[in-house]
Short mmCIF file of C-alpha atoms and ligand atoms in Angstrom, two decimals:
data_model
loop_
_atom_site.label_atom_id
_atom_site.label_comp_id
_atom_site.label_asym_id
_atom_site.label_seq_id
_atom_site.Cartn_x
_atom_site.Cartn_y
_atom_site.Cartn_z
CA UNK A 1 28.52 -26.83 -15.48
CA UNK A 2 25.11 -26.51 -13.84
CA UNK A 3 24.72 -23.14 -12.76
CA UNK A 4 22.90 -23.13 -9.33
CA UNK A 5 19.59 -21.38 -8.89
CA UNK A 6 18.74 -18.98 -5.63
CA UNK A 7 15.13 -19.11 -4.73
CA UNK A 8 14.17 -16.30 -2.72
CA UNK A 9 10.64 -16.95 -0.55
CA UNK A 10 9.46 -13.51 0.81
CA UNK A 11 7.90 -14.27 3.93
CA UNK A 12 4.55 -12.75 5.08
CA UNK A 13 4.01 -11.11 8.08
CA UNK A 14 3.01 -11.98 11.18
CA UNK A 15 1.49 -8.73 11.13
CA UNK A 16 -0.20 -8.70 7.43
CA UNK A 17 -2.36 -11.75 9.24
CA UNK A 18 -5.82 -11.65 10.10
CA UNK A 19 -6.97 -13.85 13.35
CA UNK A 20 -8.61 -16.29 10.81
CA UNK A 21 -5.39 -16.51 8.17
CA UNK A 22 -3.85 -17.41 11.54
CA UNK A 23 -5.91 -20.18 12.55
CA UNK A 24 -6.34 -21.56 9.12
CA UNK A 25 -2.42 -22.09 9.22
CA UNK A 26 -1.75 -23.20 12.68
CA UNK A 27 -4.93 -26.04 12.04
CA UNK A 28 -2.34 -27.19 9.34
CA UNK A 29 0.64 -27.09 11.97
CA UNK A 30 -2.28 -29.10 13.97
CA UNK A 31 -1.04 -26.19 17.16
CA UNK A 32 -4.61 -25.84 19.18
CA UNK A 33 -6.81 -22.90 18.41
CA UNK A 34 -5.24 -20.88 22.03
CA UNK A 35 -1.93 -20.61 20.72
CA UNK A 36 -3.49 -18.20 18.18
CA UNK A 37 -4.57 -16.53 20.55
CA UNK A 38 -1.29 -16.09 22.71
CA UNK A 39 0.17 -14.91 19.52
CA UNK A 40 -1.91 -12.37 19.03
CA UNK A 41 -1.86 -11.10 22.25
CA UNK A 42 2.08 -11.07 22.45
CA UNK A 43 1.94 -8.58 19.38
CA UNK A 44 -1.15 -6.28 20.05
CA UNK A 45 -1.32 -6.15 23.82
CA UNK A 46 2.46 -6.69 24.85
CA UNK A 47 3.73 -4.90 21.28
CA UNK A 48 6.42 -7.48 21.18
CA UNK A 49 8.88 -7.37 18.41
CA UNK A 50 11.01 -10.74 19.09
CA UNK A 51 10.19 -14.17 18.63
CA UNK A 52 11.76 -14.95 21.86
CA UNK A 53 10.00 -13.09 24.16
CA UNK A 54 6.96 -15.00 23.23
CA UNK A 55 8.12 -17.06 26.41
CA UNK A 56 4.31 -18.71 26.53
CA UNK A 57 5.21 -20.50 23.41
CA UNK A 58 6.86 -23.88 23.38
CA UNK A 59 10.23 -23.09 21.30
CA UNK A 60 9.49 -25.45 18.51
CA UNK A 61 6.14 -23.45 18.01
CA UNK A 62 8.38 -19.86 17.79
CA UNK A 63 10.68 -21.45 15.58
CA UNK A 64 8.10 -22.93 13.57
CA UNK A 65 6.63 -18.93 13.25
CA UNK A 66 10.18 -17.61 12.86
CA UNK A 67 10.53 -20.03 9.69
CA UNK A 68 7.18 -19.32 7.90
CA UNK A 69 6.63 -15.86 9.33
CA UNK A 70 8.71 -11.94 9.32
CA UNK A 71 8.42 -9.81 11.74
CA UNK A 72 9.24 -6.13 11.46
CA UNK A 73 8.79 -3.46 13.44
CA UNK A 74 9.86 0.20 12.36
CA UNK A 75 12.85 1.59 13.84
CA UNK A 76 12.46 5.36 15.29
CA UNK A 77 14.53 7.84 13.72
CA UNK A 78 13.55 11.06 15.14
CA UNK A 79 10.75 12.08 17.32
CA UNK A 80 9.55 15.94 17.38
CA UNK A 81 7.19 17.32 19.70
CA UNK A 82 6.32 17.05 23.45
CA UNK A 83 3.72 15.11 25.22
CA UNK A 84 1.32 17.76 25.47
CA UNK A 85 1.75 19.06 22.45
CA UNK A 86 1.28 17.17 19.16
CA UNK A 87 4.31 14.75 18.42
CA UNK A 88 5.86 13.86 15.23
CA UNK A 89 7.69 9.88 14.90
CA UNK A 90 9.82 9.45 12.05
CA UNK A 91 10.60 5.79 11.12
CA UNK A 92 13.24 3.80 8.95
CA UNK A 93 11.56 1.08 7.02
CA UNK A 94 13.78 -2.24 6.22
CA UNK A 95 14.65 -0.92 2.70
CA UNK A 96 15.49 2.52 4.29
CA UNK A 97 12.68 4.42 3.09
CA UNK A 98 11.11 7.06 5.52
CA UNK A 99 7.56 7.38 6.94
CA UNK A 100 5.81 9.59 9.03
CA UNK A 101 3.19 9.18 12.13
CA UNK A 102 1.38 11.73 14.28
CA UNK A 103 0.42 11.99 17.94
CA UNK A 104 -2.10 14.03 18.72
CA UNK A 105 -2.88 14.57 21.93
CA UNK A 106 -6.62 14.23 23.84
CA UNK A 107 -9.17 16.94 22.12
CA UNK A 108 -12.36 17.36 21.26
CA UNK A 109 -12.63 15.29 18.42
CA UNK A 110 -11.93 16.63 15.54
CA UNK A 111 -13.18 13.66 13.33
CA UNK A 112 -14.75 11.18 15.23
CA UNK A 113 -16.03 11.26 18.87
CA UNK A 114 -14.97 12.77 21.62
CA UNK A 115 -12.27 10.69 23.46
CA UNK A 116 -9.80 11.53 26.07
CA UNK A 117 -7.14 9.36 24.41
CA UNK A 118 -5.20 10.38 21.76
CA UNK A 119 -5.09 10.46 17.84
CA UNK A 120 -2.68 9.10 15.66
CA UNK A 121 -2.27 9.80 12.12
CA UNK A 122 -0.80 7.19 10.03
CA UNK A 123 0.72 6.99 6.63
CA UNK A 124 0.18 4.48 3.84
CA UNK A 125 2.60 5.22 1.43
CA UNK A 126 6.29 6.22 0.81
CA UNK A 127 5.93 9.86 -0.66
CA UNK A 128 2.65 10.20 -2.75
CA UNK A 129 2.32 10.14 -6.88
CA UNK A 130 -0.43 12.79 -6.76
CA UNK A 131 1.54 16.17 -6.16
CA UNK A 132 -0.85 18.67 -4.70
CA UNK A 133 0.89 21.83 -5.30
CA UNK A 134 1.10 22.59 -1.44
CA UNK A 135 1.87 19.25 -0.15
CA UNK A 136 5.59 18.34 1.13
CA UNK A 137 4.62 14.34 1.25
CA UNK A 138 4.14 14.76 -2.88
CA UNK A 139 7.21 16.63 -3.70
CA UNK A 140 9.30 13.57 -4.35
CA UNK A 141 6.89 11.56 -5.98
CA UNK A 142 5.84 7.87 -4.87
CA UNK A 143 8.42 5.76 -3.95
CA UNK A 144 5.97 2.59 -3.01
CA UNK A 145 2.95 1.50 -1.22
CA UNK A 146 3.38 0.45 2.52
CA UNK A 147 2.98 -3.19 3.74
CA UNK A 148 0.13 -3.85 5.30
CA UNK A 149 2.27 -4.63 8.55
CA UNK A 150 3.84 -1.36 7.90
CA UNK A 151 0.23 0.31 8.51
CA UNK A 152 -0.13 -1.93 11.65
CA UNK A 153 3.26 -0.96 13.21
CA UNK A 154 2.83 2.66 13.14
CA UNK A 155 0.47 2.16 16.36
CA UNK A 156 2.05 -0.25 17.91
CA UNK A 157 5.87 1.34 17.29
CA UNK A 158 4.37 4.64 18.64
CA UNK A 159 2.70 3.10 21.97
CA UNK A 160 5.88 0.79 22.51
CA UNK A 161 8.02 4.57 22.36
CA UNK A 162 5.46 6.23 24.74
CA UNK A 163 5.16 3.73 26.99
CA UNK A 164 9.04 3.39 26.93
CA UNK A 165 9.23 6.73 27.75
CA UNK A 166 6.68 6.90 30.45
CA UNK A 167 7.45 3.38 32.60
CA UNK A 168 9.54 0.29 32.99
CA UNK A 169 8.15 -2.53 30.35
CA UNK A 170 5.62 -4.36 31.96
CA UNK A 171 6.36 -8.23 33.10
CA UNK A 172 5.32 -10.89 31.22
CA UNK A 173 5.27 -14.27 33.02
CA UNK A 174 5.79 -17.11 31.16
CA UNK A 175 2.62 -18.96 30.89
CA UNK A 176 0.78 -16.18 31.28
CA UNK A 177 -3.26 -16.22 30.19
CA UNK A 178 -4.56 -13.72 32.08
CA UNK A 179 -6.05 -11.08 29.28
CA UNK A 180 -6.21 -13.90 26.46
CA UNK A 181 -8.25 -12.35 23.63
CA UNK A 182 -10.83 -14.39 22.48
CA UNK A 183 -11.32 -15.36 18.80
CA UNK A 184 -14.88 -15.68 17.11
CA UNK A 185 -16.43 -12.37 17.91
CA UNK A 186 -17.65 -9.65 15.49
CA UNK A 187 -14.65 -7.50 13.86
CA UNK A 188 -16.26 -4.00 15.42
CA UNK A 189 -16.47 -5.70 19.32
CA UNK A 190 -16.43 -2.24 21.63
CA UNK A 191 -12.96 -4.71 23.10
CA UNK A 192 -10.67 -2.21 24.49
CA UNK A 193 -11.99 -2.75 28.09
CA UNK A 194 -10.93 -6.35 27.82
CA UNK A 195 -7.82 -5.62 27.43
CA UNK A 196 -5.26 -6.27 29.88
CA UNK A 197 -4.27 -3.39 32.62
CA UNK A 198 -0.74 -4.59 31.86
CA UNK A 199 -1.17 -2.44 28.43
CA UNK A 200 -3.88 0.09 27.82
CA UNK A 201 -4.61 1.04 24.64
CA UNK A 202 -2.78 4.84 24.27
CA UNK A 203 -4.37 5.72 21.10
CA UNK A 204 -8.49 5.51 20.51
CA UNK A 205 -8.91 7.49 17.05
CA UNK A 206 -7.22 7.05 14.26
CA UNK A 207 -6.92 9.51 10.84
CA UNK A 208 -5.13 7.78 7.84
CA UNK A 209 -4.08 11.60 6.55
CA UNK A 210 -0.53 10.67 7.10
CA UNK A 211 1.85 10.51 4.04
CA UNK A 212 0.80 9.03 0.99
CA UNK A 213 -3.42 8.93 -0.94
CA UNK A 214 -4.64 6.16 1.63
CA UNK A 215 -6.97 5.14 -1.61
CA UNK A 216 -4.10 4.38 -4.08
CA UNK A 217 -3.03 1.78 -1.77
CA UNK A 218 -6.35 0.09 -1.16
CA UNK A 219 -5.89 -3.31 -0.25
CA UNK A 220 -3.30 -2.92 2.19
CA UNK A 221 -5.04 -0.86 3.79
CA UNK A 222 -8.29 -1.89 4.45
CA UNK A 223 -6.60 -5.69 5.64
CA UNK A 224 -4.15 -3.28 8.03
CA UNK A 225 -7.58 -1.32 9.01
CA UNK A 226 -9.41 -4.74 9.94
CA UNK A 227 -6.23 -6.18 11.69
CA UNK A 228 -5.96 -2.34 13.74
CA UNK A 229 -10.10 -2.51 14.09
CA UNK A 230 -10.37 -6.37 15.18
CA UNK A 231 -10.97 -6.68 18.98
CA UNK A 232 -7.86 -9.26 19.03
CA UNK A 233 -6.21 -6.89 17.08
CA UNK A 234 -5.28 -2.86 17.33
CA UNK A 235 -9.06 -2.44 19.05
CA UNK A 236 -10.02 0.76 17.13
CA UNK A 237 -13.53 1.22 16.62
CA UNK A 238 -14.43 1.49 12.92
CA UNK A 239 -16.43 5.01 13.74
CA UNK A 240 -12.81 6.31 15.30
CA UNK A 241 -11.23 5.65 12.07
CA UNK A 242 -10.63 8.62 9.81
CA UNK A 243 -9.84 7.54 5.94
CA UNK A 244 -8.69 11.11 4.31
CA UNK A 245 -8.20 11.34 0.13
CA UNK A 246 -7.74 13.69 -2.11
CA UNK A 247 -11.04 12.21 -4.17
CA UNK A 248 -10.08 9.10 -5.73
CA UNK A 249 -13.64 8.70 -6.87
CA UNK A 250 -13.94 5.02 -7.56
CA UNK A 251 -12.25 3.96 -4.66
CA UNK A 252 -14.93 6.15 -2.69
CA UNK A 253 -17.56 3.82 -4.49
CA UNK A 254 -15.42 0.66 -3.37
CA UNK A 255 -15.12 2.09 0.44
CA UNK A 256 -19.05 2.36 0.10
CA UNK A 257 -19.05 -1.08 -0.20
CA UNK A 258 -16.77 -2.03 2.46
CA UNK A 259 -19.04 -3.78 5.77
CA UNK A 260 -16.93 -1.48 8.14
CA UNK A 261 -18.29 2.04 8.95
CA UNK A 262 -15.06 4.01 8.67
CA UNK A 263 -15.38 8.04 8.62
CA UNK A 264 -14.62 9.55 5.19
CA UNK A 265 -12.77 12.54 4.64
CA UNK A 266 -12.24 14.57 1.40
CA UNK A 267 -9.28 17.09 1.10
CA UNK A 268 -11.19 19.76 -1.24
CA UNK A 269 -9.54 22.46 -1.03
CA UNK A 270 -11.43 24.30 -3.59
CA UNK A 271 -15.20 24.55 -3.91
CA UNK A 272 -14.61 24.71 -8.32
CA UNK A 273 -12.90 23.05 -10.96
CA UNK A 274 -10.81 26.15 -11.27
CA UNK A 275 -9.43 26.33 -7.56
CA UNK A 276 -9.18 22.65 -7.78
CA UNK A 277 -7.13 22.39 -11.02
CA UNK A 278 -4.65 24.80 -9.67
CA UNK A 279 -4.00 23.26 -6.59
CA UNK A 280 -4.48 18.92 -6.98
CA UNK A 281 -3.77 17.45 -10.37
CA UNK A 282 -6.32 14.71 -9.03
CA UNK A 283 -8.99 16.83 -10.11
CA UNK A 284 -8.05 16.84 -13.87
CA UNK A 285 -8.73 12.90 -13.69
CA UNK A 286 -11.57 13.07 -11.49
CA UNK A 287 -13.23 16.36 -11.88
CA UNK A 288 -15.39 17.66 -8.61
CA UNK A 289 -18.67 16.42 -10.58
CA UNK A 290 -17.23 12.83 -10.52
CA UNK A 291 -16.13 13.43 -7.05
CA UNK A 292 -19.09 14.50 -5.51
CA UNK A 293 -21.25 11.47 -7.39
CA UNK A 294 -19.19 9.55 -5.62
CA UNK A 295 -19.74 11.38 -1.93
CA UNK A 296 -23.20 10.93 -2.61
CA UNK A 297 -23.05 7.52 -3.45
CA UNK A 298 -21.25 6.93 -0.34
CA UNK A 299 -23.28 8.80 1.53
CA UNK A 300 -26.32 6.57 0.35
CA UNK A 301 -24.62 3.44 1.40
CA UNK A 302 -23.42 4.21 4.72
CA UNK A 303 -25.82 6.92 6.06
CA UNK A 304 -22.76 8.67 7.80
CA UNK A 305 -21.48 12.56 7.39
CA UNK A 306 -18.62 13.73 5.40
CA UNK A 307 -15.97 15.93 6.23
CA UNK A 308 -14.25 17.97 3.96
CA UNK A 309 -10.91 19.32 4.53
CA UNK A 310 -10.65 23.01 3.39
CA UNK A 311 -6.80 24.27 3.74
CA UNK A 312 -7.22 28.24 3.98
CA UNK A 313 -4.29 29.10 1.64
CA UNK A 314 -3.72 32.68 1.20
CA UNK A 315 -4.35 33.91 -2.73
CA UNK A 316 -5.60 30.94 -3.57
CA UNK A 317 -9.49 29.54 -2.13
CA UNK A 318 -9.69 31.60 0.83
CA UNK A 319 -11.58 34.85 -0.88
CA UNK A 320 -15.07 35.15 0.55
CA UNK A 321 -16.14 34.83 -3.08
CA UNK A 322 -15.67 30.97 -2.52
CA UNK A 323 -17.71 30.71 0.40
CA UNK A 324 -20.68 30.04 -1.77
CA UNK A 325 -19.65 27.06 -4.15
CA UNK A 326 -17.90 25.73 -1.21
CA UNK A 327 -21.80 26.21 1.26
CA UNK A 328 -23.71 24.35 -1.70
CA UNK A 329 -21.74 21.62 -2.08
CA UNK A 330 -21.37 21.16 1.48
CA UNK A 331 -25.27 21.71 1.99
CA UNK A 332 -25.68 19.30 -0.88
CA UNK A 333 -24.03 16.80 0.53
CA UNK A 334 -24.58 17.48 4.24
CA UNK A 335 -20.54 17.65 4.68
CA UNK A 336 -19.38 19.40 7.25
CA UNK A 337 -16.57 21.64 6.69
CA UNK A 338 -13.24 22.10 8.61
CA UNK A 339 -11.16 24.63 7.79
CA UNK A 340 -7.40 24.32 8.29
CA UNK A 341 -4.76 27.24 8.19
CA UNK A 342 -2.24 26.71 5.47
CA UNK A 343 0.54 24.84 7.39
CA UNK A 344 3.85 26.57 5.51
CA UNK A 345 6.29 24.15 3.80
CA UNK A 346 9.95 25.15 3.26
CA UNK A 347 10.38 25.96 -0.64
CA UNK A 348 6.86 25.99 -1.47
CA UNK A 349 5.55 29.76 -2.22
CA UNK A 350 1.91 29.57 -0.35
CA UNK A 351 0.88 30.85 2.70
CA UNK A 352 -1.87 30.97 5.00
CA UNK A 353 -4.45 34.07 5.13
CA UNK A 354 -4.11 36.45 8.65
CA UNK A 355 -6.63 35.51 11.74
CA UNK A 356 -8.96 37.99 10.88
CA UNK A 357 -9.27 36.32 7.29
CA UNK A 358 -9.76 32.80 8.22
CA UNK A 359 -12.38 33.84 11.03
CA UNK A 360 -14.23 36.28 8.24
CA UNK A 361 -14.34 32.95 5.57
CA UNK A 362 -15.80 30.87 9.16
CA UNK A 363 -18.55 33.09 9.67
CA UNK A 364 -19.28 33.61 6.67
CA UNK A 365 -19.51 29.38 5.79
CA UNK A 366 -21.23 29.30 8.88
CA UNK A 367 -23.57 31.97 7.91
CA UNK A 368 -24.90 29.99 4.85
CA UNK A 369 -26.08 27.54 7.36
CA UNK A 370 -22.81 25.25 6.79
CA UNK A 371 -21.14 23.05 9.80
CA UNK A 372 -17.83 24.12 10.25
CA UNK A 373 -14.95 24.46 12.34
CA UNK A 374 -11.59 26.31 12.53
CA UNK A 375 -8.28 24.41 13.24
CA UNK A 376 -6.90 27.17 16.14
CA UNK A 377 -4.77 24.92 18.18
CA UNK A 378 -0.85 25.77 17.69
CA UNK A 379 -0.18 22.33 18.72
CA UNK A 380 -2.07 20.90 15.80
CA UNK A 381 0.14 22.73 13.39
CA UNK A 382 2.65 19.92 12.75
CA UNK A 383 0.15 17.46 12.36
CA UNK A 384 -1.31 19.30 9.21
CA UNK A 385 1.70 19.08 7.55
CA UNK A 386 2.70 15.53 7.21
CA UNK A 387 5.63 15.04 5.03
CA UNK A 388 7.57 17.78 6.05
CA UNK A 389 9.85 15.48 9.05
CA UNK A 390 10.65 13.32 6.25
CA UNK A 391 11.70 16.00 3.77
CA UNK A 392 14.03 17.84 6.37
CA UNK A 393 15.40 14.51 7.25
CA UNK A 394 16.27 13.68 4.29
CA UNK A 395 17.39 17.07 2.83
CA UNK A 396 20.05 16.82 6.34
CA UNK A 397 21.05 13.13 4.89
CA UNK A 398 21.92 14.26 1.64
CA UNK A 399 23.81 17.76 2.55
CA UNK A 400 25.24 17.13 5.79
CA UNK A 401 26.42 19.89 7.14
N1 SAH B 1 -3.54 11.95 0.57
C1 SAH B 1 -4.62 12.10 1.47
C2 SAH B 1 -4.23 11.95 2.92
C3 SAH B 1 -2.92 12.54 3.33
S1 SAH B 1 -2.81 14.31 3.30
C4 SAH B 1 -5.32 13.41 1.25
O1 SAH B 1 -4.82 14.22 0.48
O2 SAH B 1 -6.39 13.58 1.82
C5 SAH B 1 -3.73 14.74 4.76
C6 SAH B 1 -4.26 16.16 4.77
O3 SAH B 1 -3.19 17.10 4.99
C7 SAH B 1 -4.91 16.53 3.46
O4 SAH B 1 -6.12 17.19 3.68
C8 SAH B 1 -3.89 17.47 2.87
O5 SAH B 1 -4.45 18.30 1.92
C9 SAH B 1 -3.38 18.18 4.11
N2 SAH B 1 -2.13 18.92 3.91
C10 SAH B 1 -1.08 18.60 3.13
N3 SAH B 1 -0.13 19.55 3.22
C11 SAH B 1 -0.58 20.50 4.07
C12 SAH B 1 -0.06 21.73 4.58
N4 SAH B 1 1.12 22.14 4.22
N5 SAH B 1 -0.82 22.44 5.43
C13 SAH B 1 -2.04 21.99 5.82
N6 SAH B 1 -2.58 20.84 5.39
C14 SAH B 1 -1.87 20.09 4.52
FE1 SF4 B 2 -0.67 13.21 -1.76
FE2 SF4 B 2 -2.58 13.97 -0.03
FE3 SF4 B 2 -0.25 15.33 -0.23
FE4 SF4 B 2 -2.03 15.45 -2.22
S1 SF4 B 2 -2.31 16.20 -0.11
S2 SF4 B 2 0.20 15.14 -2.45
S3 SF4 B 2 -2.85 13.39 -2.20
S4 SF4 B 2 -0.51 13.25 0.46
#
């Protein structure tokens, strides 16, 4: 007997597609160039997450999509946090796995520019291999890279729960064109204007220092940061886009090459080998004279300031006897510095220095001539810490009570 074989096709999706992979494929389905274009703008502007409500589309066209295309959205687990305040999203992935995104609410800018719209961090992978001794995202390990739609979603899936929670949906009429994006225009178009009143753009900045080294899952993404920069597309300027790692030095040199001017962050943490060793294994493999070659190089190439993130952590790199590594390498590579209080994570043994301590190590960095700032805001606490939702959640999951 002929044993039968299963083929399994893994479908992309619609939301791992740039505006071009689009039209490439619906020029083979012979569908007119505006039907891209409708499609697009039912996912970014109207956040849908159902075939069906594409009501503009004839319904041999959405099953057409339905056939060749997914489409996921994340589910919402567990939201922490208040409006004014920062606010945490937890979200169930298809396979189960649990990811992490972070609201942060109108300030002045602590990456990019000031906006009065808000921030949201975003996380690239499931857990993270690299196991910085004071990070909660690491503790488990990696469980996988996110999809590039997975990227994508976090902004829409958190606007789609805000704007739940603060009005009725907005009507769509069938037919609708009114707020059509247009195709054909340079990826960094200054778009959000353009968009339609029906749904404003909630978010303006985003910082990739969710859960998960951003780096170690490259290619997805810098597609899911074109698809969340394009003007058709999430509408984020590339210079309100903050890429955080841990100093994956040849990825730095690959981001140098990138043609989109995205902001570069480096979590340091420690000013010398020594400090750095104790704290991120990363450093063993990339040592900081590797790391800062490849700041420089970057720097070269895209003629924009680096920020590095310094977590004050009590015991461990906030002595005033590291101000000065930490002031010449900064100076050397015209970083600027921001300091962030040790955020504490349930089971780990670190802790952040008192006020007084973290103010003395400011003055001091700024003393040496060195552009820095000190995280203050309570509200801001929770973002620092991504990972930690997850691990609670999932700590509760195994040992219910
Ligand atoms: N993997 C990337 C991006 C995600 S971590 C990176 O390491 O840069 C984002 C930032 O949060 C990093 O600077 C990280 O060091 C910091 N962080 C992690 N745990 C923290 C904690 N408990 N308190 C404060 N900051 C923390
Ligand atoms: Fe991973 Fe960044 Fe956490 Fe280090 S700080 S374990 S690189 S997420």
């Amino acid at each position: 007997m002929r044993r039968g074989i299963i083929w399994w096709t893994v479908l992309a999706d619609i939301k791992s597609q740039t505006a071009g992979e689009l039209q490439a494929q619906f020029e083979l389905w012979r569908q007119p160039v505006y039907r891209v274009s409708q499609v697009l703008e039912w996912l970014y502007l109207h956040r849908t997450t159902d075939w069906d409500e594409m009501t503009s589309l004839p319904r041999a066209l959405r099953d057409q999509l339905r056939n060749h295309y997914s489409l996921h959205s994340l589910e919402l687990v567990r939201r922490q946090g208040s409006r004014d305040t920062t606010q945490k999203f937890l979200w169930r992935l298809a396979d189960g796995s649990l990811i992490e995104s972070v609201l942060i609410p109108a300030s002045p800018a602590l990456y990019a520019e000031p906006s009065d719209r808000q921030t949201l961090c975003v996380s690239t992978q499931v857990g993270c291999a690299y196991g910085c001794k004071f990070c909660a995202s690491g503790l488990a390990g990696l469980k996988r890279n996110l999809a590039v739609e997975e990227i994508v979603d976090q902004l829409l899936a958190v606007e789609r729960a805000e704007s739940k929670a603060r009005s009725p949906k907005p009507k769509v009429q069938d037919g609708d064109e009114k707020g059509s994006v247009r195709l054909h225009e340079p990826c960094d178009a200054p778009s959000a204007a353009r968009r339609s009143v029906a749904s404003p753009r909630l978010v303006s900045n985003l910082v990739i220092m969710g859960m998960g080294e951003p780096l170690a899952n490259y290619d997805n993404l810098i597609q899911a940061l074109r698809i969340l920069n394009a003007h058709w597309g999430g509408a984020i300027g590339a210079r309100k886009i903050t890429i955080s790692t841990s100093g994956l030095a040849p990825q730095i040199r690959k981001l140098a090459a990138e043609p989109l001017q995205f902001r570069l962050a480096i979590s340091l943490h420690g000013a010398t080998d020594a400090t750095r060793n104790k704290i991120m294994p990363v450093n063993r493999r990339y040592p900081l004279r590797e790391l800062t070659a490849a700041c420089e190089y970057y720097l070269q190439k895209k003629g924009r300031m680096i920020t590095f993130e310094y977590i004050l952590i009590e015991g461990v790199n906030a002595g005033l006897d590291q101000v000065n590594p930490l002031a010449a390498l900064a100076r050397r590579l015209k970083a600027k510095v921001n300091l962030i209080p040790y955020n504490q994570v349930e089971g780990l043994p670190w802790q952040r220095p008192s006020e007084s301590a973290q103010e003395a190590f400011l003055r001091a960095l700024v003393g040496q001539k060195v552009l820095a700032t000190l995280r203050r805001e309570k509200g801001h606490d929770i973002e620092a810490a991504c990972g930690q939702l997850r691990l609670k959640t999932e700590q509760e999951l195994a040992h219910p009570i």
